[in-house]
Tab-separated table of C-alpha atoms and ligand atoms in Angstrom:
chain	number	residue	atom	x	y	z
A	20	MET	CA	4.184	12.187	-13.770
A	21	ASN	CA	2.038	11.861	-10.617
A	22	THR	CA	2.450	13.978	-7.499
A	23	LYS	CA	2.876	10.995	-5.139
A	24	THR	CA	5.511	8.262	-5.179
A	25	ALA	CA	5.667	4.832	-3.546
A	26	VAL	CA	8.442	2.265	-3.192
A	27	ILE	CA	7.149	-1.300	-2.818
A	28	THR	CA	9.659	-3.995	-1.836
A	29	GLY	CA	9.215	-7.531	-3.133
A	30	ALA	CA	6.790	-6.331	-5.782
A	31	SER	CA	7.647	-8.833	-8.508
A	32	ARG	CA	5.093	-11.381	-7.272
A	33	GLY	CA	2.181	-12.000	-4.910
A	34	ILE	CA	1.049	-9.363	-2.429
A	35	GLY	CA	3.739	-6.837	-3.373
A	36	ARG	CA	2.755	-7.047	-7.020
A	37	ALA	CA	-0.890	-6.314	-6.135
A	38	ILE	CA	0.190	-3.393	-3.930
A	39	ALA	CA	2.340	-1.954	-6.729
A	40	SER	CA	-0.554	-2.224	-9.214
A	41	ALA	CA	-3.023	-0.668	-6.793
A	42	PHE	CA	-0.741	2.279	-6.023
A	43	ALA	CA	0.047	2.853	-9.714
A	44	LYS	CA	-3.675	2.811	-10.545
A	45	ASN	CA	-4.411	5.251	-7.727
A	46	GLY	CA	-2.133	8.111	-8.687
A	47	TYR	CA	1.323	7.061	-7.502
A	48	ASN	CA	4.605	6.778	-9.355
A	49	VAL	CA	5.711	3.331	-8.248
A	50	VAL	CA	9.154	1.813	-7.853
A	51	ILE	CA	8.789	-1.970	-8.124
A	52	ASN	CA	11.581	-3.628	-6.175
A	53	TYR	CA	12.530	-7.214	-6.985
A	54	HIS	CA	15.360	-9.556	-6.071
A	55	ASN	CA	15.374	-12.690	-8.264
A	56	SER	CA	12.227	-12.444	-10.420
A	57	GLU	CA	13.421	-9.895	-12.977
A	58	SER	CA	11.196	-11.074	-15.848
A	59	SER	CA	8.101	-10.934	-13.663
A	60	ALA	CA	8.994	-7.406	-12.460
A	61	LEU	CA	9.615	-6.302	-16.044
A	62	GLU	CA	6.321	-7.800	-17.193
A	63	LEU	CA	4.477	-5.867	-14.450
A	64	LYS	CA	6.266	-2.655	-15.436
A	65	ASN	CA	5.396	-3.096	-19.116
A	66	THR	CA	1.756	-3.902	-18.324
A	67	LEU	CA	1.316	-0.851	-16.097
A	68	ILE	CA	3.070	1.475	-18.529
A	69	SER	CA	0.964	0.179	-21.443
A	70	GLN	CA	-2.117	1.097	-19.361
A	71	GLY	CA	-0.798	4.661	-18.933
A	72	TYR	CA	0.580	4.361	-15.390
A	73	GLU	CA	4.004	5.490	-14.171
A	74	CYS	CA	6.450	2.977	-12.701
A	75	ASP	CA	9.945	1.555	-12.888
A	76	ILE	CA	11.756	-1.495	-11.532
A	77	PHE	CA	14.849	-1.765	-9.341
A	78	LYS	CA	16.758	-4.874	-8.239
A	79	ALA	CA	17.808	-4.911	-4.591
A	80	ASP	CA	18.171	-7.488	-1.846
A	81	VAL	CA	16.388	-5.931	1.136
A	82	GLY	CA	18.856	-7.727	3.406
A	83	ASN	CA	21.703	-5.635	1.964
A	84	TYR	CA	21.893	-2.061	3.320
A	85	ASP	CA	23.820	-0.584	0.386
A	86	GLU	CA	21.357	-2.049	-2.116
A	87	CYS	CA	18.437	-0.571	-0.128
A	88	MET	CA	20.145	2.847	-0.171
A	89	ALA	CA	20.598	2.490	-3.931
A	90	LEU	CA	16.875	1.640	-4.254
A	91	MET	CA	15.825	4.809	-2.413
A	92	ASN	CA	18.380	6.934	-4.306
A	93	PHE	CA	16.988	5.568	-7.568
A	94	CYS	CA	13.474	6.606	-6.507
A	95	ILE	CA	14.648	10.129	-5.607
A	96	GLU	CA	16.581	10.545	-8.864
A	97	LYS	CA	13.616	9.362	-10.908
A	98	TYR	CA	10.638	10.854	-9.040
A	99	GLY	CA	12.077	13.428	-6.576
A	100	LYS	CA	10.605	12.044	-3.331
A	101	ILE	CA	9.294	9.009	-1.443
A	102	ASP	CA	5.811	9.501	-0.027
A	103	THR	CA	5.160	5.870	0.879
A	104	LEU	CA	7.400	2.892	1.527
A	105	VAL	CA	5.763	-0.527	1.725
A	106	ASN	CA	8.074	-3.077	3.355
A	107	ASN	CA	6.542	-6.192	1.843
A	108	ALA	CA	9.496	-8.398	0.756
A	109	GLY	CA	9.576	-11.600	2.734
A	110	ILE	CA	10.315	-15.297	2.872
A	111	SER	CA	8.660	-18.089	4.837
A	112	GLN	CA	9.499	-21.626	5.865
A	113	ILE	CA	7.612	-24.422	7.591
A	114	LYS	CA	9.930	-26.442	9.826
A	115	LEU	CA	10.016	-28.045	13.253
A	116	PHE	CA	11.794	-25.690	15.655
A	117	THR	CA	14.406	-28.335	16.447
A	118	ASP	CA	15.280	-28.662	12.737
A	119	ILE	CA	15.766	-24.949	11.996
A	120	THR	CA	19.460	-24.387	11.273
A	121	PRO	CA	21.337	-21.277	12.410
A	122	ASN	CA	21.669	-20.277	8.738
A	123	GLU	CA	17.912	-20.580	8.206
A	124	TRP	CA	17.305	-18.473	11.321
A	125	ASP	CA	19.776	-15.822	10.106
A	126	SER	CA	18.262	-15.711	6.654
A	127	MET	CA	14.729	-15.288	8.087
A	128	VAL	CA	15.915	-12.395	10.281
A	129	LYS	CA	17.927	-10.813	7.467
A	130	THR	CA	15.152	-10.683	4.889
A	131	ASN	CA	12.052	-10.197	7.028
A	132	LEU	CA	13.332	-7.953	9.832
A	133	THR	CA	16.703	-6.455	8.870
A	134	GLY	CA	15.127	-5.743	5.472
A	135	VAL	CA	12.495	-3.590	7.202
A	136	PHE	CA	15.215	-1.757	9.162
A	137	ASN	CA	17.367	-1.221	6.048
A	138	CYS	CA	14.617	0.128	3.803
A	139	SER	CA	12.976	2.237	6.512
A	140	GLN	CA	16.230	3.903	7.563
A	141	CYS	CA	17.256	4.606	3.955
A	142	ALA	CA	13.815	5.995	3.036
A	143	LEU	CA	13.597	8.067	6.228
A	144	LYS	CA	16.723	9.991	5.221
A	145	TYR	CA	14.506	11.574	2.564
A	146	MET	CA	11.153	11.535	4.398
A	147	LEU	CA	12.569	13.417	7.388
A	148	LYS	CA	13.826	16.214	5.111
A	149	GLU	CA	10.330	16.509	3.613
A	150	HIS	CA	8.687	16.374	7.068
A	151	SER	CA	6.212	13.918	5.578
A	152	GLY	CA	5.916	10.235	4.760
A	153	ASN	CA	4.285	6.924	5.308
A	154	ILE	CA	5.762	3.529	6.073
A	155	ILE	CA	3.631	0.383	5.859
A	156	ASN	CA	5.135	-2.884	7.062
A	157	ILE	CA	3.721	-6.251	6.051
A	158	SER	CA	3.841	-8.525	9.089
A	159	SER	CA	1.629	-11.618	9.489
A	160	MET	CA	-1.128	-12.897	11.766
A	161	TRP	CA	1.537	-15.321	12.993
A	162	GLY	CA	3.512	-12.347	14.299
A	163	VAL	CA	0.487	-11.656	16.519
A	164	ASP	CA	-0.496	-15.211	17.399
A	165	GLY	CA	2.566	-17.432	16.801
A	166	ALA	CA	2.507	-20.458	14.482
A	167	SER	CA	3.692	-23.938	15.311
A	168	CYS	CA	6.508	-25.008	12.953
A	169	GLU	CA	7.101	-21.362	12.029
A	170	VAL	CA	8.945	-20.123	15.120
A	171	HIS	CA	11.543	-18.142	13.161
A	172	TYR	CA	8.891	-16.634	10.852
A	173	SER	CA	6.576	-15.800	13.784
A	174	ALA	CA	9.431	-14.252	15.768
A	175	VAL	CA	10.550	-11.881	13.022
A	176	LYS	CA	6.979	-10.930	12.116
A	177	ALA	CA	6.368	-10.089	15.810
A	178	GLY	CA	9.562	-8.038	15.583
A	179	VAL	CA	8.086	-6.087	12.679
A	180	ILE	CA	5.077	-5.178	14.851
A	181	GLY	CA	7.340	-3.945	17.687
A	182	PHE	CA	9.454	-2.043	15.154
A	183	THR	CA	6.310	-0.382	13.786
A	184	LYS	CA	5.113	0.833	17.189
A	185	ALA	CA	8.515	2.152	18.293
A	186	LEU	CA	9.268	3.944	15.021
A	187	ALA	CA	5.759	5.427	14.914
A	188	LYS	CA	6.418	7.046	18.308
A	189	GLU	CA	9.803	8.359	17.200
A	190	VAL	CA	8.821	9.940	13.877
A	191	GLY	CA	5.237	11.060	14.583
A	192	LEU	CA	6.375	14.622	15.296
A	193	SER	CA	8.006	14.637	11.876
A	194	ASN	CA	4.589	14.006	10.302
A	195	ILE	CA	5.533	10.458	9.334
A	196	ARG	CA	3.106	7.615	9.993
A	197	VAL	CA	4.216	4.003	10.442
A	198	ASN	CA	1.688	1.169	10.359
A	199	CYS	CA	1.573	-2.544	9.930
A	200	ILE	CA	-0.669	-5.003	8.113
A	201	ALA	CA	-0.901	-8.530	9.496
A	202	PRO	CA	-2.355	-10.675	6.702
A	203	GLY	CA	-3.893	-14.070	7.270
A	204	VAL	CA	-3.845	-16.747	4.577
A	205	ILE	CA	-3.447	-14.995	1.220
A	206	MET	CA	-3.251	-17.103	-1.923
A	207	THR	CA	0.211	-16.499	-3.388
A	208	ASP	CA	3.279	-18.611	-4.220
A	209	MET	CA	3.994	-18.594	-0.471
A	210	MET	CA	1.108	-21.054	-0.023
A	211	ASN	CA	2.398	-23.478	-2.693
A	212	GLY	CA	3.797	-25.903	-0.105
A	213	PHE	CA	0.339	-26.821	1.233
A	214	SER	CA	-1.683	-29.733	-0.166
A	215	LYS	CA	-5.351	-29.369	-1.170
A	216	ASP	CA	-6.430	-31.194	2.006
A	217	GLU	CA	-4.243	-29.018	4.214
A	218	LEU	CA	-5.689	-25.895	2.595
A	219	GLU	CA	-9.243	-27.154	3.238
A	220	ASP	CA	-8.333	-27.714	6.917
A	221	ILE	CA	-6.903	-24.219	7.155
A	222	LYS	CA	-9.973	-22.722	5.484
A	223	SER	CA	-12.256	-24.352	8.033
A	224	GLU	CA	-10.505	-22.285	10.743
A	225	ILE	CA	-11.330	-18.983	9.031
A	226	PRO	CA	-14.652	-17.466	10.182
A	227	LEU	CA	-15.300	-15.975	6.712
A	228	ASN	CA	-14.569	-19.443	5.243
A	229	THR	CA	-12.418	-18.122	2.423
A	230	PHE	CA	-8.782	-17.263	1.736
A	231	GLY	CA	-7.654	-13.711	1.197
A	232	THR	CA	-6.408	-12.295	-2.083
A	233	PRO	CA	-3.385	-10.068	-2.668
A	234	ASP	CA	-5.866	-7.287	-3.525
A	235	ASP	CA	-7.360	-7.501	-0.013
A	236	VAL	CA	-3.952	-6.542	1.377
A	237	ALA	CA	-3.289	-3.983	-1.385
A	238	ASN	CA	-6.558	-2.150	-0.633
A	239	THR	CA	-5.653	-1.976	3.048
A	240	ALA	CA	-2.210	-0.576	2.189
A	241	LEU	CA	-3.825	2.053	-0.050
A	242	PHE	CA	-6.127	3.040	2.799
A	243	LEU	CA	-3.252	3.299	5.296
A	244	ALA	CA	-1.250	5.462	2.872
A	245	SER	CA	-4.189	7.786	2.239
A	246	ASP	CA	-5.451	10.798	4.151
A	247	HIS	CA	-8.421	8.663	5.255
A	248	ALA	CA	-5.900	7.165	7.688
A	249	LYS	CA	-4.242	10.461	8.681
A	250	PHE	CA	-4.925	9.878	12.420
A	251	ILE	CA	-3.713	6.270	12.348
A	252	THR	CA	-0.143	5.397	13.313
A	253	GLY	CA	1.617	2.586	15.160
A	254	GLN	CA	-1.266	0.205	14.435
A	255	THR	CA	-1.414	-3.358	13.200
A	256	LEU	CA	-4.398	-4.077	10.971
A	257	GLY	CA	-5.432	-7.715	10.648
A	258	VAL	CA	-6.540	-8.776	7.143
A	259	ASN	CA	-7.342	-12.388	7.886
A	260	GLY	CA	-11.033	-13.239	7.503
A	261	GLY	CA	-11.330	-13.292	11.299
A	262	GLN	CA	-8.815	-16.116	11.836
A	263	VAL	CA	-7.000	-14.072	14.476
A	264	MET	CA	-8.941	-11.486	16.490
B	16	NAP	P1	5.639	-14.400	-2.431
B	16	NAP	O1	4.531	-14.570	-3.405
B	16	NAP	O2	6.546	-15.541	-2.123
B	16	NAP	O3	6.510	-13.139	-2.895
B	16	NAP	C1	7.612	-12.743	-2.129
B	16	NAP	C2	8.162	-11.458	-2.699
B	16	NAP	O4	9.254	-11.051	-1.837
B	16	NAP	C3	8.751	-11.654	-4.099
B	16	NAP	O5	8.444	-10.527	-4.879
B	16	NAP	C4	10.258	-11.732	-3.836
B	16	NAP	O6	11.032	-11.171	-4.887
B	16	NAP	C5	10.393	-10.817	-2.633
B	16	NAP	N1	11.632	-11.067	-1.880
B	16	NAP	C6	11.968	-12.178	-1.175
B	16	NAP	N2	13.198	-12.012	-0.650
B	16	NAP	C7	13.636	-10.774	-1.043
B	16	NAP	C8	14.801	-10.023	-0.812
B	16	NAP	N3	15.817	-10.510	-0.068
B	16	NAP	N4	14.903	-8.782	-1.355
B	16	NAP	C9	13.900	-8.273	-2.107
B	16	NAP	N5	12.753	-8.937	-2.362
B	16	NAP	C10	12.639	-10.175	-1.832
B	16	NAP	O7	5.093	-13.941	-1.002
B	16	NAP	P2	3.749	-13.160	-0.604
B	16	NAP	O8	2.779	-14.157	-0.159
B	16	NAP	O9	3.401	-12.180	-1.662
B	16	NAP	O10	4.285	-12.401	0.698
B	16	NAP	C11	4.559	-11.016	0.732
B	16	NAP	C12	4.667	-10.580	2.182
B	16	NAP	O11	3.453	-10.873	2.858
B	16	NAP	C13	5.769	-11.293	2.961
B	16	NAP	O12	6.381	-10.382	3.859
B	16	NAP	C14	5.003	-12.364	3.718
B	16	NAP	O13	5.668	-12.769	4.884
B	16	NAP	C15	3.718	-11.626	4.017
B	16	NAP	N6	2.586	-12.505	4.315
B	16	NAP	C16	2.101	-13.381	3.379
B	16	NAP	C17	1.016	-14.211	3.700
B	16	NAP	C18	0.405	-15.182	2.727
B	16	NAP	O14	-0.455	-15.973	3.132
B	16	NAP	N7	0.801	-15.197	1.451
B	16	NAP	C19	0.448	-14.120	4.965
B	16	NAP	C20	0.966	-13.227	5.886
B	16	NAP	C21	2.024	-12.413	5.544
B	16	NAP	P3	11.803	-12.041	-6.028
B	16	NAP	O15	10.864	-13.131	-6.453
B	16	NAP	O16	12.077	-11.009	-7.083
B	16	NAP	O17	13.069	-12.558	-5.395
């Protein structure tokens, strides 16, 4: 068993999956949270374990407080502590503002913002006792800049940035750092709705003229969790090829 432990939400696919792999390969016990994609989470667990790394999976809807508490309790029972929480789980939707239904708005807030509250509060119950910990929230460049036809997504991702700054101020004296990553366009299932032509248009707006990979975000999360970032808290790091500066 390793000396450090990380809980990664929404780690069955995409960015969360890359973060879970990176943490497992860099000396962490990892709890892979999933909601619907059980077979994908299990496949990741089996792959990492067959390579000699330590991890387990746990099903929880981040929008449900009791399930988030159960996720953190599971981590404590299995590994004894939570050094790092990565709040990655998220949903997105492209829709004209006037067409967004109240239910769609609520569901965006519940998963992408309430989920961050739920998991952070549940994990902090343990981190505060240890007087140590690290929370990394995955926002979006649209939380910084705002995206047309993604008002609900942009609003909650901006909320995650405000949450990060406020919590960082509150728990700094307890030796807990809270930071945010604001990815740009990262090639995952979340980008499946875009056509080839639309993707080419988007790429032309990125100074580095390429899309990001889940590993680009995972490496940034590893850095923020490490002692190399021990004087960094309350910050939002853009990982976006220069699309938003
Ligand atoms: P993705 O490939 O669609 O994966 C989403 C992940 O979130 C899945 O593992 C999914 O789990 C999980 N999830 C969704 N709702 C959940 C819930 N209620 N409870 C627990 N887990 C839940 O998306 P991604 O591109 O990796 O995005 C990951 C994060 O990065 C999100 O917060 C997203 O907003 C942010 N982001 C992505 C991009 C991008 O270009 N891809 C850019 C900026 C920010 P199940 O499949 O098990 O349900």
